[in-house]
Amino acid sequence: PVGHFGSCCAEMDIWEANSMATAYTPHPCSQPGSTKCDGTACGDNAKGERYMGICDKDGCDFNSYRMGEKGFYGNGADFALDTSKPMTVVTQFLTHDGTDEGDLSEVRRFYVQDGKVVPNSVATILGAGAGNSITDDFCSK
């Protein structure tokens, strides 16, 4: 049987990837920590309340291909990142004041391959100034 209560908490998909696509996705919640919820607060899919819950179930992802950069990530030398070769994935969590205690303001991604730093692609599909990282402004577009 299914219980009455749920538990909602923020989630970070740090690296969802295969040889053809990559994404990173924060799923923030309006309540801190793990929160006991029921009803609408849980965002019940079966009742059509998915988007009414305290957590963002879909998240705000950055997928270079979907953001307009078709030649950024894939198998072969034609891509900025060649998935047939080893790479290091770096994810930075930056705060508004640069301290460990500050409020999160940006999630930045870059890669290192063949000794070279490769910045994340720019979200060209969102227009000028969309950037190449996840911020509140990026997620509002």
CSV table of N, CA and C in Angstrom, one decimal, residues 7 14-15 55 67 71 76 84 89 97 105 111 117 122 131 136 138:
chain,number,residue,atom,x,y,z
A,7,SER,N,8.1,12.7,1.4
A,7,SER,CA,9.2,13.4,1.8
A,7,SER,C,9.8,14.2,0.6
A,14,ILE,N,23.9,15.8,-10.9
A,14,ILE,CA,25.2,16.4,-11.1
A,14,ILE,C,25.7,16.1,-12.5
A,15,TRP,N,25.5,15.0,-13.1
A,15,TRP,CA,25.9,14.7,-14.4
A,15,TRP,C,25.0,13.6,-15.0
A,55,CYS,N,8.5,21.3,-4.5
A,55,CYS,CA,9.8,21.1,-5.2
A,55,CYS,C,9.5,21.1,-6.7
A,67,MET,N,20.2,23.5,-25.8
A,67,MET,CA,20.4,24.9,-25.7
A,67,MET,C,21.0,25.6,-27.0
A,71,GLY,N,27.4,21.1,-31.8
A,71,GLY,CA,28.7,20.6,-32.0
A,71,GLY,C,29.6,20.6,-30.7
A,76,GLY,N,33.7,11.9,-31.3
A,76,GLY,CA,34.6,12.2,-32.5
A,76,GLY,C,35.2,13.6,-32.4
A,84,SER,N,34.8,10.1,-27.0
A,84,SER,CA,35.6,8.9,-27.1
A,84,SER,C,36.9,9.0,-26.4
A,89,VAL,N,35.0,16.3,-15.5
A,89,VAL,CA,33.9,17.2,-15.4
A,89,VAL,C,34.0,17.9,-14.1
A,97,ASP,N,27.9,35.7,-2.1
A,97,ASP,CA,29.0,36.5,-1.4
A,97,ASP,C,30.3,35.8,-1.5
A,105,SER,N,24.0,31.1,-5.9
A,105,SER,CA,23.7,32.1,-7.0
A,105,SER,C,23.9,31.5,-8.4
A,111,TYR,N,34.8,21.6,-18.4
A,111,TYR,CA,35.4,20.3,-18.6
A,111,TYR,C,36.9,20.5,-18.8
A,117,VAL,N,41.2,23.4,-20.7
A,117,VAL,CA,39.9,23.7,-20.0
A,117,VAL,C,38.9,24.1,-21.1
A,122,VAL,N,27.4,28.0,-24.6
A,122,VAL,CA,26.5,29.1,-24.3
A,122,VAL,C,25.1,28.7,-24.8
A,131,GLY,N,24.0,33.1,-21.2
A,131,GLY,CA,25.1,32.6,-20.5
A,131,GLY,C,25.3,31.1,-20.7
A,136,ASP,N,19.3,31.9,-11.4
A,136,ASP,CA,17.9,32.2,-11.4
A,136,ASP,C,17.4,32.8,-12.7
A,138,PHE,N,18.7,32.5,-15.7
A,138,PHE,CA,18.7,31.4,-16.8
A,138,PHE,C,17.4,30.6,-16.6
